[in-house]
Tab-separated table of C-alpha atoms and ligand atoms in Angstrom:
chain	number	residue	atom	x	y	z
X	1	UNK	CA	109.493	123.297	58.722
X	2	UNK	CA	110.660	121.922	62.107
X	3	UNK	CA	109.725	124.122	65.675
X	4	UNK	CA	113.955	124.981	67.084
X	5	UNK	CA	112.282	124.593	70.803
X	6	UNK	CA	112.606	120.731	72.358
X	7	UNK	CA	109.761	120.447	74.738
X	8	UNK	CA	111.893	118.138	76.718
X	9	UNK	CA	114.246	120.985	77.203
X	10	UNK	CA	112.899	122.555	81.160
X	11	UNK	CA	113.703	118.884	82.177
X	12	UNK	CA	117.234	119.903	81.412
X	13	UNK	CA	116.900	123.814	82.745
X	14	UNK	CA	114.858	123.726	85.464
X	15	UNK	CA	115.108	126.230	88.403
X	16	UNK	CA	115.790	123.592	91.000
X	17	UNK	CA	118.068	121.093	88.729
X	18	UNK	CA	121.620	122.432	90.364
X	19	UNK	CA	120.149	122.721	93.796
X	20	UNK	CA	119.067	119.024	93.052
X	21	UNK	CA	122.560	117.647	91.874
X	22	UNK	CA	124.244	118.878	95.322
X	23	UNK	CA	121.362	117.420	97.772
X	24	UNK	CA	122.178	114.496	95.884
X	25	UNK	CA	125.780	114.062	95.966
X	26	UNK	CA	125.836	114.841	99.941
X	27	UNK	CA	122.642	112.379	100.477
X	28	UNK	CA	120.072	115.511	101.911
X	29	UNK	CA	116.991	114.552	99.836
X	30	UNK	CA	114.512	114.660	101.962
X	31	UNK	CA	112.065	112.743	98.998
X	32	UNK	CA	111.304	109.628	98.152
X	33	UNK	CA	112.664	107.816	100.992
X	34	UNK	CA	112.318	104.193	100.697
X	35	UNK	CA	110.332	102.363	103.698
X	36	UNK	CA	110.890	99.096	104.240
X	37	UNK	CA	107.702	98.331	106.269
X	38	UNK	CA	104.269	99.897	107.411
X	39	UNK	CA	104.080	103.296	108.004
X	40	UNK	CA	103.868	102.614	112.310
X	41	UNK	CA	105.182	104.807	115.049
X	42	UNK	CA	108.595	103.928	114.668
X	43	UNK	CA	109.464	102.582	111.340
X	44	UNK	CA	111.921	100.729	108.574
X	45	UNK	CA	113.463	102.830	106.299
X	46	UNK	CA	116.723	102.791	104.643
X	47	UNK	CA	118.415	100.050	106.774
X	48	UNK	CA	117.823	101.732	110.202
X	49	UNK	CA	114.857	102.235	112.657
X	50	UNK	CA	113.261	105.444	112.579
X	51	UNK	CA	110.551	107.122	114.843
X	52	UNK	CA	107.909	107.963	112.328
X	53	UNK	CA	106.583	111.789	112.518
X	54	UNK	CA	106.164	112.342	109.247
X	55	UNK	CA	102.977	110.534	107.799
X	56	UNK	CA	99.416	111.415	107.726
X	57	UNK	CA	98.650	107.927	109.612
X	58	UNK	CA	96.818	109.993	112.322
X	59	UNK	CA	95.147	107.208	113.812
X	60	UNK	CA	97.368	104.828	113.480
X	61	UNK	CA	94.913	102.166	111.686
X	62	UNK	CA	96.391	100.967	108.327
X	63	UNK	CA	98.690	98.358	110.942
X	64	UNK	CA	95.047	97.875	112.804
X	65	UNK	CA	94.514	94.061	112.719
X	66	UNK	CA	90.314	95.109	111.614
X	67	UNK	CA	91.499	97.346	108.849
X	68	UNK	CA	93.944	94.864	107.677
X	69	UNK	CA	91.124	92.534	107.364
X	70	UNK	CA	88.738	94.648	105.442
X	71	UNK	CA	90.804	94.934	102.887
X	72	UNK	CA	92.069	91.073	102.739
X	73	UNK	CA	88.383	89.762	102.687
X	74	UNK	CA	87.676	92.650	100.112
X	75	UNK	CA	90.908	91.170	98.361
X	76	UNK	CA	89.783	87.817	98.938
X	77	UNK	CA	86.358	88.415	97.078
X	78	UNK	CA	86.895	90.988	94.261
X	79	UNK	CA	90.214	90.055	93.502
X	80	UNK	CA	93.689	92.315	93.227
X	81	UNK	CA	91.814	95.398	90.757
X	82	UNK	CA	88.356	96.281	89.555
X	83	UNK	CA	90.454	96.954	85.723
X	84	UNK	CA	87.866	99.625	85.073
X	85	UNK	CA	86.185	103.083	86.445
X	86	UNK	CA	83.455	102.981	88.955
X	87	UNK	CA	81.163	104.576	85.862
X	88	UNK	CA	81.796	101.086	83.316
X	89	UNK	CA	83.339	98.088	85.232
X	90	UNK	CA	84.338	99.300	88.473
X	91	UNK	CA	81.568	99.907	91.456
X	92	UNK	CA	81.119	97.224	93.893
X	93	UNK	CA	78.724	96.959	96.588
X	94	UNK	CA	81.398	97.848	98.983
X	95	UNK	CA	81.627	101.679	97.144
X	96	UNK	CA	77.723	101.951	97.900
X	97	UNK	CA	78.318	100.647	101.190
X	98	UNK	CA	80.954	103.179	102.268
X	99	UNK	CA	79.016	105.889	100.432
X	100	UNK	CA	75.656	105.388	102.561
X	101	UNK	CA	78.515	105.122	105.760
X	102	UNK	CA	79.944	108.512	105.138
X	103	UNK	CA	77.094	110.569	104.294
X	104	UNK	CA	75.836	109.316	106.983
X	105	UNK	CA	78.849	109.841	109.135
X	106	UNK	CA	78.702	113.396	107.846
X	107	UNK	CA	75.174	114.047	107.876
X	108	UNK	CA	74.928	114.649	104.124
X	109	UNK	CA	72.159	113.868	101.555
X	110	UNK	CA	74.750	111.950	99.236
X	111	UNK	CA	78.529	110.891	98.735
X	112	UNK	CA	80.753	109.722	95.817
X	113	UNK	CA	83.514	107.413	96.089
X	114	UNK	CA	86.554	108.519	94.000
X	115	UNK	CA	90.050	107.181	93.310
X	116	UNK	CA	91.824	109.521	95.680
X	117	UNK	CA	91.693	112.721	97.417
X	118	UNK	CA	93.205	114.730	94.554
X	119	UNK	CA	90.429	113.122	91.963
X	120	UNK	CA	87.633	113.664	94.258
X	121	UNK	CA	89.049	118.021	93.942
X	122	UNK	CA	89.444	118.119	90.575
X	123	UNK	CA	86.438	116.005	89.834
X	124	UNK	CA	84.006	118.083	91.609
X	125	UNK	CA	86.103	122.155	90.987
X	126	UNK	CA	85.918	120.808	87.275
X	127	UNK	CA	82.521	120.008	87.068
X	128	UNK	CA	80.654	122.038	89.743
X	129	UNK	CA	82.518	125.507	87.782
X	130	UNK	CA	82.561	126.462	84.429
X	131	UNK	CA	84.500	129.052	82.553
X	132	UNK	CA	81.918	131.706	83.160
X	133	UNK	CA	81.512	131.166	87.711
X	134	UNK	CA	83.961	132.622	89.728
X	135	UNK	CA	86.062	130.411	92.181
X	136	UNK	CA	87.850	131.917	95.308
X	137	UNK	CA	90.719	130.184	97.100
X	138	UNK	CA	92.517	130.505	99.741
X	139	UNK	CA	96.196	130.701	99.251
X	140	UNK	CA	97.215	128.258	101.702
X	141	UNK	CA	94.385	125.363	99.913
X	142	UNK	CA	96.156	122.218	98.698
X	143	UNK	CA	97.426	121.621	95.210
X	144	UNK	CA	94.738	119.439	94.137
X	145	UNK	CA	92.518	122.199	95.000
X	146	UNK	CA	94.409	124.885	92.733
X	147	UNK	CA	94.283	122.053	89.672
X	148	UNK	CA	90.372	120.905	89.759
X	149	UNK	CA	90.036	125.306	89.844
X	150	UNK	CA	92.497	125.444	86.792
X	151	UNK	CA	90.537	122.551	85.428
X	152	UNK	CA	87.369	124.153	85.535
X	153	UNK	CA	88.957	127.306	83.905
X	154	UNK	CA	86.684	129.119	85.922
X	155	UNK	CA	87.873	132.648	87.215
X	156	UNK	CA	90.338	132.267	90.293
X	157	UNK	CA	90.354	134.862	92.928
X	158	UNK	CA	92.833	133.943	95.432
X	159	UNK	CA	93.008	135.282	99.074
X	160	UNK	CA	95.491	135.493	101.431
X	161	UNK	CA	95.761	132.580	103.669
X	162	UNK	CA	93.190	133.106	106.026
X	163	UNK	CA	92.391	137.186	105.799
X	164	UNK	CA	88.660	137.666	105.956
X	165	UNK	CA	89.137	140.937	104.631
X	166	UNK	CA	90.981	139.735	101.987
X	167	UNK	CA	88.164	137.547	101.240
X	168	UNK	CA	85.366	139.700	101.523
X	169	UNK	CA	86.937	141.857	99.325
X	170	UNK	CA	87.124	139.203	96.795
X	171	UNK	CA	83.537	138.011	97.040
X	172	UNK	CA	82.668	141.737	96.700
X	173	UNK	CA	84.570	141.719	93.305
X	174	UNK	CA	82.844	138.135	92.337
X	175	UNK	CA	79.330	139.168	92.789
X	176	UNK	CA	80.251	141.387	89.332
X	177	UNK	CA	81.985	138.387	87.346
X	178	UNK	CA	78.271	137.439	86.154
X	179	UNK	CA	78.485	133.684	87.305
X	180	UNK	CA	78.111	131.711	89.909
X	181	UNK	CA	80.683	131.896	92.791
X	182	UNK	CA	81.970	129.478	94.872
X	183	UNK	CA	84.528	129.414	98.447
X	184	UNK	CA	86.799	126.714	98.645
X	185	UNK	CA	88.874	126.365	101.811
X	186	UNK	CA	90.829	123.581	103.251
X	187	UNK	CA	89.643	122.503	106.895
X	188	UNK	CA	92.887	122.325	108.214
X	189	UNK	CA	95.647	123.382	106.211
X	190	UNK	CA	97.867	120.729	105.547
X	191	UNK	CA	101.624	121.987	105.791
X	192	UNK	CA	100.541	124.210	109.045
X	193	UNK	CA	98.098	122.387	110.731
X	194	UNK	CA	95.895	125.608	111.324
X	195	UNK	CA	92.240	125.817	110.594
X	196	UNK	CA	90.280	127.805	108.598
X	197	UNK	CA	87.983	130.185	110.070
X	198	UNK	CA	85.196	128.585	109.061
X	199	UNK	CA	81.938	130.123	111.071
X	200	UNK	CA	82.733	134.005	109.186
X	201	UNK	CA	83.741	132.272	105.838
X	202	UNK	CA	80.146	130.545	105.656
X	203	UNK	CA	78.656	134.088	106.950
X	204	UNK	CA	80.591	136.392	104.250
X	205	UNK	CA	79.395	133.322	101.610
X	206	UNK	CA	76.079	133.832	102.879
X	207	UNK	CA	76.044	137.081	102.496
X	208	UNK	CA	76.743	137.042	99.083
X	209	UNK	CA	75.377	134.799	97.913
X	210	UNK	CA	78.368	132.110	97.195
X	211	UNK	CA	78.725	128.524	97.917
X	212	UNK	CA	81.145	127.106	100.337
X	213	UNK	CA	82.999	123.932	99.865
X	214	UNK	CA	85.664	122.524	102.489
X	215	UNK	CA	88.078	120.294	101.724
X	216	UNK	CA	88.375	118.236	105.291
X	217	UNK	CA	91.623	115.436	104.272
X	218	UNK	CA	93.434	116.488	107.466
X	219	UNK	CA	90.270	116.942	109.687
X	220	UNK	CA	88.206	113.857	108.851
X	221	UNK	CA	88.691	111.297	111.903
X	222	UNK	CA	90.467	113.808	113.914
X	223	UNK	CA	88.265	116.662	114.827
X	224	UNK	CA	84.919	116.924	116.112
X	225	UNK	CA	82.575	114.642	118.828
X	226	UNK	CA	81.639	112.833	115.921
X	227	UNK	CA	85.205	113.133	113.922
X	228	UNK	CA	83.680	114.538	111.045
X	229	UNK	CA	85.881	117.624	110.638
X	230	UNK	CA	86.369	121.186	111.025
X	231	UNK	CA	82.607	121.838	109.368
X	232	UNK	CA	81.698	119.687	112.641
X	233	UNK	CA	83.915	121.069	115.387
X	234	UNK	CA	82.991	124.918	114.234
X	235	UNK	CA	79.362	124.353	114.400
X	236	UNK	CA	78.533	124.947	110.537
X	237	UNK	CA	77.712	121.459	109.018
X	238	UNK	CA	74.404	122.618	107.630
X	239	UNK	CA	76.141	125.692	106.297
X	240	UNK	CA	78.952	123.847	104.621
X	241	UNK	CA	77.725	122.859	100.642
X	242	UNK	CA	80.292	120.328	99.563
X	243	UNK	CA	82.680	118.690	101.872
X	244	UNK	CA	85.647	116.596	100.183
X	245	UNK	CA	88.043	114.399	101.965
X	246	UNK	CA	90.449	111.587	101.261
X	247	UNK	CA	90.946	108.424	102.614
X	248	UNK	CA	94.626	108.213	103.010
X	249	UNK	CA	95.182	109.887	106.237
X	250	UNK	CA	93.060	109.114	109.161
X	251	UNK	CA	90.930	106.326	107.505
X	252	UNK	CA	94.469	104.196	106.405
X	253	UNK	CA	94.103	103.512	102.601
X	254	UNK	CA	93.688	105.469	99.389
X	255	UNK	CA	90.494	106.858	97.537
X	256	UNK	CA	88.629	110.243	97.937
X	257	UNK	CA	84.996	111.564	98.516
X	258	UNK	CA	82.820	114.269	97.762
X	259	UNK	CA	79.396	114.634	100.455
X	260	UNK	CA	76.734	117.040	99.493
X	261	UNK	CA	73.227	117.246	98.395
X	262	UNK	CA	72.385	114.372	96.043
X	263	UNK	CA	71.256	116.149	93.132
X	264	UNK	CA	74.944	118.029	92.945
X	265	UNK	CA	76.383	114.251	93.772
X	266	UNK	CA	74.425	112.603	91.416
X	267	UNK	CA	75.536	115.412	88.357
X	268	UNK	CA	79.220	114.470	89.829
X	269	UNK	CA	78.380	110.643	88.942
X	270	UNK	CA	77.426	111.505	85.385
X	271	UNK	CA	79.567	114.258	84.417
X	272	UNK	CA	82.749	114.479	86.464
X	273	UNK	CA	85.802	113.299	84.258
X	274	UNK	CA	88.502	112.329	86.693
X	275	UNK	CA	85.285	110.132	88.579
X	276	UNK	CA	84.346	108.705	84.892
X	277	UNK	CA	87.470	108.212	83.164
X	278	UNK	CA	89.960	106.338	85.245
X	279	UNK	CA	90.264	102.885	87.367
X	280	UNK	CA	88.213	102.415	90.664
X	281	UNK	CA	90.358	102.179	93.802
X	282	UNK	CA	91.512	98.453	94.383
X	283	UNK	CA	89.084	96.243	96.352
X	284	UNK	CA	91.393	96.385	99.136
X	285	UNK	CA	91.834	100.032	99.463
X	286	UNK	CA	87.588	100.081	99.685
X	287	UNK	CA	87.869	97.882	102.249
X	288	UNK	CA	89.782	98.880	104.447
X	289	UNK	CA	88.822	102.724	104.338
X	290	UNK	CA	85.743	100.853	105.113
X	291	UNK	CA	86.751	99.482	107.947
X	292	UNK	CA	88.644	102.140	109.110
X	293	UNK	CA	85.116	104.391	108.718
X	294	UNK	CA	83.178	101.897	110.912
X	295	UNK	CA	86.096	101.798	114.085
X	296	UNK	CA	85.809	105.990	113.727
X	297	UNK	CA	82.102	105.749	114.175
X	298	UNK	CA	82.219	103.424	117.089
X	299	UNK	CA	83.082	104.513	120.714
X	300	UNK	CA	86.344	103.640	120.147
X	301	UNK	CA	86.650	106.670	117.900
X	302	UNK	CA	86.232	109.125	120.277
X	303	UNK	CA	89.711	107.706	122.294
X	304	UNK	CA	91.277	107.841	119.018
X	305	UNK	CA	90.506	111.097	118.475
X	306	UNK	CA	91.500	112.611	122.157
X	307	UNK	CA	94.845	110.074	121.614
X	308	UNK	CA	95.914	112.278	118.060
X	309	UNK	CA	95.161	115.288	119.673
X	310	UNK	CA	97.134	114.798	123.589
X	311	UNK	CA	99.698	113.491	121.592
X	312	UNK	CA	99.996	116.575	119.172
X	313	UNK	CA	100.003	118.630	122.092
X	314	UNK	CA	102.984	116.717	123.582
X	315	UNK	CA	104.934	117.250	120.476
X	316	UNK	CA	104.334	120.269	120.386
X	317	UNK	CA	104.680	121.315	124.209
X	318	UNK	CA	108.399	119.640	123.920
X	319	UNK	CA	109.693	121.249	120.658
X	320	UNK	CA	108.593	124.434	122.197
X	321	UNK	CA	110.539	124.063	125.269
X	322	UNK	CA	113.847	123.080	123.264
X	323	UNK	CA	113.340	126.548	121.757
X	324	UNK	CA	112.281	125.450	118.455
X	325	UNK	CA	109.755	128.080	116.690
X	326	UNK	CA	106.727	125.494	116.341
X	327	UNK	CA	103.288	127.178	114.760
X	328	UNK	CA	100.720	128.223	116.576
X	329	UNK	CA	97.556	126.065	117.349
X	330	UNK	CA	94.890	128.158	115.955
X	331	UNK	CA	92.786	130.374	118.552
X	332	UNK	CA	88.758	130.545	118.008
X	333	UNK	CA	87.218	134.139	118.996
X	334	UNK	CA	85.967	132.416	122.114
X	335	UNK	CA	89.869	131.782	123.431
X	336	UNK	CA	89.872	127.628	122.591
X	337	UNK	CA	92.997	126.393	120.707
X	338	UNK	CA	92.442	123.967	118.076
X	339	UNK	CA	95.045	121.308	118.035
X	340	UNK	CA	95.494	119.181	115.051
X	341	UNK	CA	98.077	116.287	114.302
X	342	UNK	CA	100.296	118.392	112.458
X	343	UNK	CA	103.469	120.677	114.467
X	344	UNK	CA	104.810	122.373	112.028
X	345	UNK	CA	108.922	123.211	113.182
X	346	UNK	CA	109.876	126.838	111.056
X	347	UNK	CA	113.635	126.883	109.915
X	348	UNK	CA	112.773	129.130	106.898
X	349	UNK	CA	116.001	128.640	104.470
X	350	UNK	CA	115.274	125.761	102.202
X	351	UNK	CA	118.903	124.777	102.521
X	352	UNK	CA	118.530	125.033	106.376
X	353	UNK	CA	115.698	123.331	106.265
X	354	UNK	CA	117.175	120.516	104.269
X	355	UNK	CA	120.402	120.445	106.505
X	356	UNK	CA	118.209	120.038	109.802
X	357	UNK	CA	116.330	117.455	108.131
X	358	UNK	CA	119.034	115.323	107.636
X	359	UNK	CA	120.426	115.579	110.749
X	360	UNK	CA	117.331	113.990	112.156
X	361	UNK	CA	117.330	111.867	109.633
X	362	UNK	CA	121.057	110.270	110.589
X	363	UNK	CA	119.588	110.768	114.124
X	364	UNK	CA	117.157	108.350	113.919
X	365	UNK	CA	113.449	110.819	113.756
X	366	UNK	CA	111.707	111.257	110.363
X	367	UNK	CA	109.780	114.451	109.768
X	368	UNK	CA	108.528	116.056	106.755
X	369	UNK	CA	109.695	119.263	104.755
X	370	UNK	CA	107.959	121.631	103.028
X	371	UNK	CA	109.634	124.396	100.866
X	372	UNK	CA	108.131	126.780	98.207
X	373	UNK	CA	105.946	126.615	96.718
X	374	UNK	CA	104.515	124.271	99.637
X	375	UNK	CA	104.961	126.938	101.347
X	376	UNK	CA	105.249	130.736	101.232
X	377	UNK	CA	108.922	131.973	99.952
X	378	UNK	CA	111.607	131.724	102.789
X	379	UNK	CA	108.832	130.190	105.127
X	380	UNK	CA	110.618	126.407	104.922
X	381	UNK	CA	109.673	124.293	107.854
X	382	UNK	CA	109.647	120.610	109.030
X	383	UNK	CA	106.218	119.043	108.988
X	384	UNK	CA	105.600	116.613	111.836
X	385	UNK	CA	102.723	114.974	112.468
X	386	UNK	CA	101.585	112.389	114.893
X	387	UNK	CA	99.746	109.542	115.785
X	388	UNK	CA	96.851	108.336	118.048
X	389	UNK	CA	99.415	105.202	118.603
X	390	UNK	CA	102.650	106.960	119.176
X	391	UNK	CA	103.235	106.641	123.048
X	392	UNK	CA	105.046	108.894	125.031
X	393	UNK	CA	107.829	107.134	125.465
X	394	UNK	CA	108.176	107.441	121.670
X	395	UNK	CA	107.814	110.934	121.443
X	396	UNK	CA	110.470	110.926	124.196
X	397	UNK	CA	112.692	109.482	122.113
X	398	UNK	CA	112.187	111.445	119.227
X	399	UNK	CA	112.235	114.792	121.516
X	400	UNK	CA	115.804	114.248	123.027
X	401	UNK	CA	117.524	113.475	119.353
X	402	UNK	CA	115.718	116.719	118.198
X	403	UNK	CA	117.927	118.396	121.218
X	404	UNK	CA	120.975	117.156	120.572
X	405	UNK	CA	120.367	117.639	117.224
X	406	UNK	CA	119.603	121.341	117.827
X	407	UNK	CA	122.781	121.628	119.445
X	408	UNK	CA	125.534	120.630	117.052
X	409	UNK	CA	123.129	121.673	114.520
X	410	UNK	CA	123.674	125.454	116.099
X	411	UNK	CA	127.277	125.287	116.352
X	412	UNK	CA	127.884	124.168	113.134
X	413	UNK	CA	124.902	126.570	110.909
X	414	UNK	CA	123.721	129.026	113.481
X	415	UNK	CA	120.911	129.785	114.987
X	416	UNK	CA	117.442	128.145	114.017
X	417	UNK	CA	114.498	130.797	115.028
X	418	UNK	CA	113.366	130.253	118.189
X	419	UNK	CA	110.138	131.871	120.047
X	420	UNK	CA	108.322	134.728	118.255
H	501	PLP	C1	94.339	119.089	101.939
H	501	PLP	C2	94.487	117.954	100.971
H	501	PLP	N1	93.559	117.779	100.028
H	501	PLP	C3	93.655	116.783	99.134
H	501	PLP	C4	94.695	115.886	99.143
H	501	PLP	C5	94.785	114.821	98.111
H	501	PLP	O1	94.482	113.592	98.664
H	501	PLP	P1	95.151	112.219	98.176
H	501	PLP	O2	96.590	112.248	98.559
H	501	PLP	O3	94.383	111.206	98.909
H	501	PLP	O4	94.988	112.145	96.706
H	501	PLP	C6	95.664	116.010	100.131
H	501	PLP	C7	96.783	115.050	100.182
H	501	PLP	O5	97.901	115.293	100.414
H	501	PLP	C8	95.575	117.088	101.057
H	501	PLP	O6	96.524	117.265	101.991
């Protein structure tokens, strides 16, 4: 007997296929946009120069001439690729090396060195839970997040993004699952650039018992004295249990990690499949995040760090006064604002969204956007982000093309939303 149904046949159906076909044939996808250079302020891409706010380059290192050397003496002595996992064929000293440097950096017992960012999520959610724990998420946490908790085929209760009560009520309903129960937040959310409430979340986890794990990629090298995060600039490192990041924003290059205590690390080491059972990062990519690790730690850091932030608030002080509806910094119960590198611009159409994007795009200004399901439905927005080496000027630039933009933009599509 043969099965009538073609597996192949939702590459054929899909939801977004005839969407797809017309962004194509007027040249509006805002994907896979080929650069023809590094990823610096003001970039190569497509034939034309572009002002870059839409990368996760936040400190502007992988064109720093130190970084660039880590990885070419890396490259230099292990050669172009390690040809085997860390677990086999693939650790070198310069894994152990950047292991003791960021568990030291964040004032963990242990770390583990994965492939990238996603790996090191779905290497420790599908290990550290099992089909009979509990796992609650917010509904804002990145993809990689929501696949190591599939992995794990633990229970998922999801929250909504950022409602304590939400949450509480969740960890009230875990407590009866029978297993273990763990919190999973990201530090800073990565399409809206707010932060996670993170002083109650450890306090309801406390109270009931449930380990917290915080997923810092956006936060690492940005926030904090010592930029080690959100865990760091709330106050609630020694309440945090797992902290992940990756090292393809701030830190310039590609791989992952997963701090904690070193008996959970060293379980990861033996037992986490997507640590055991693929390639080690490239020697250069080890390298360099090394390097990168080592100019965040010295007092250079600290400039880099205010540099990301003034210039975030710049962005996001002149979108604001065009009239653009930019997201909120997050406010702390004690009044601060948090600032991170991301200024998040809310069209909410996807078409809209798409429209505007290629406007700037012809314009000369790349940005980022995020549509469902990056997004909640009818919440589209452009991501930008920015740099610690973007310089006013720059930004300038970028700000006056986003207002004449804006303008023929509005005359043509109607108004974007402005001010809440
Ligand atoms: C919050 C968050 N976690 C994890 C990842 C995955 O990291 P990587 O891209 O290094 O695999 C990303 C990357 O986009 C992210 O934004």
């Amino acid at each position: 007997m043969r099965t009538q149904v073609d597996v192949f046949a939702k590459a054929r159906e899909h939801e977004r296929l005839e969407q797809l076909k017309t962004a194509r044939e007027l040249d509006m996808v805002p994907y896979f946009r080929v650069l023809e250079g590094a990823t610096l302020p003001v970039v190569e891409m497509e034939g034309s120069r572009r002002v870059m706010l839409g990368s996760n380059n936040y400190l502007g290192l992988t064109g720093d001439e130190r970084v660039r050397q880590g990885a070419l003496e890396a490259l230099h002595k292990y050669g172009t690729g390690l040809t085997g996992s860390r677990f086999l064929n693939g650790t070198i000293d310069l894994h152990l090396e950047l292991e003791a440097e960021l568990a030291d950096w964040l004032g963990t017992e242990a770390a583990l060195v994965f492939s990238t960012g996603h790996q090191a999520n779905l290497g420790a959610l599908g290990t550290i839970l099992g089909p009979g724990d509990t796992v609650i998420a917010d509904s804002g946490d990145h993809a990689s997040i929501l696949d190591g908790c599939i992995l794990s085929r633990a229970k998922l209760r999801p929250f909504r993004h950022n409602r304590m009560d939400l949450l509480e009520k969740q960890l009230e309903r875990a407590t009866g699952d029978g297993g273990g129960i763990l919190v999973v937040v990201d530090g800073v959310f990565s399409m809206e650039g707010d932060v996670a409430p993170l002083p109650e979340i450890a306090e309801l986890c406390q109270r009931h018992g449930a380990r917290l794990m915080v997923d810092e990629a956006h936060a690492l090298g940005v926030l904090g004295a010592r930029g080690a995060g959100t865990s760091e600039l709330l106050g609630v490192e020694d309440r945090v249990d797992l902290r992940m990041a990756t090292f393809s924003k701030s830190l310039a290059s590609c791989g992952g990690v997963i701090a904690g205590p070193s008996d959970v690390v060293e379980f990861l080491r033996i037992a986490s499949r997507p640590f055991m059972f693929t390639a080690s990062g490239v020697p250069a990519a080890v390298g360099a995040a090394l390097a990168a690790v080592r100019i965040c730690r010295s007092e250079e850091g600290h400039e880099l760090f205010a540099r990301v932030l003034s210039n975030a608030r710049y962005l996001h002080r002149g979108l604001s006064e065009l009239g653009f509806r930019v997201v909120e910094p997050t406010r702390l119960p004690d009044g601060t604002e948090v600032v991170t590198p991301v200024v998040p611009v809310v069209v909410g159409d996807d078409w809209k969204a798409a429209l505007l994007w290629k406007a700037l795009y012809d314009a000369g200004v790349y940005v980022n956007v995020a549509l469902h399901p990056a997004v909640p439905p009818a919440g589209a927005l452009l991501r930008t982000s920015v740099m610690a080496t973007h310089d006013e000027s720059v930004l300038d630039e970028a700000l006056e093309r986003f207002a004449s933009v804006k303008r023929t933009f509005e005359r043509e599509h109607g108004e974007l939303p402005g001010h809440l």
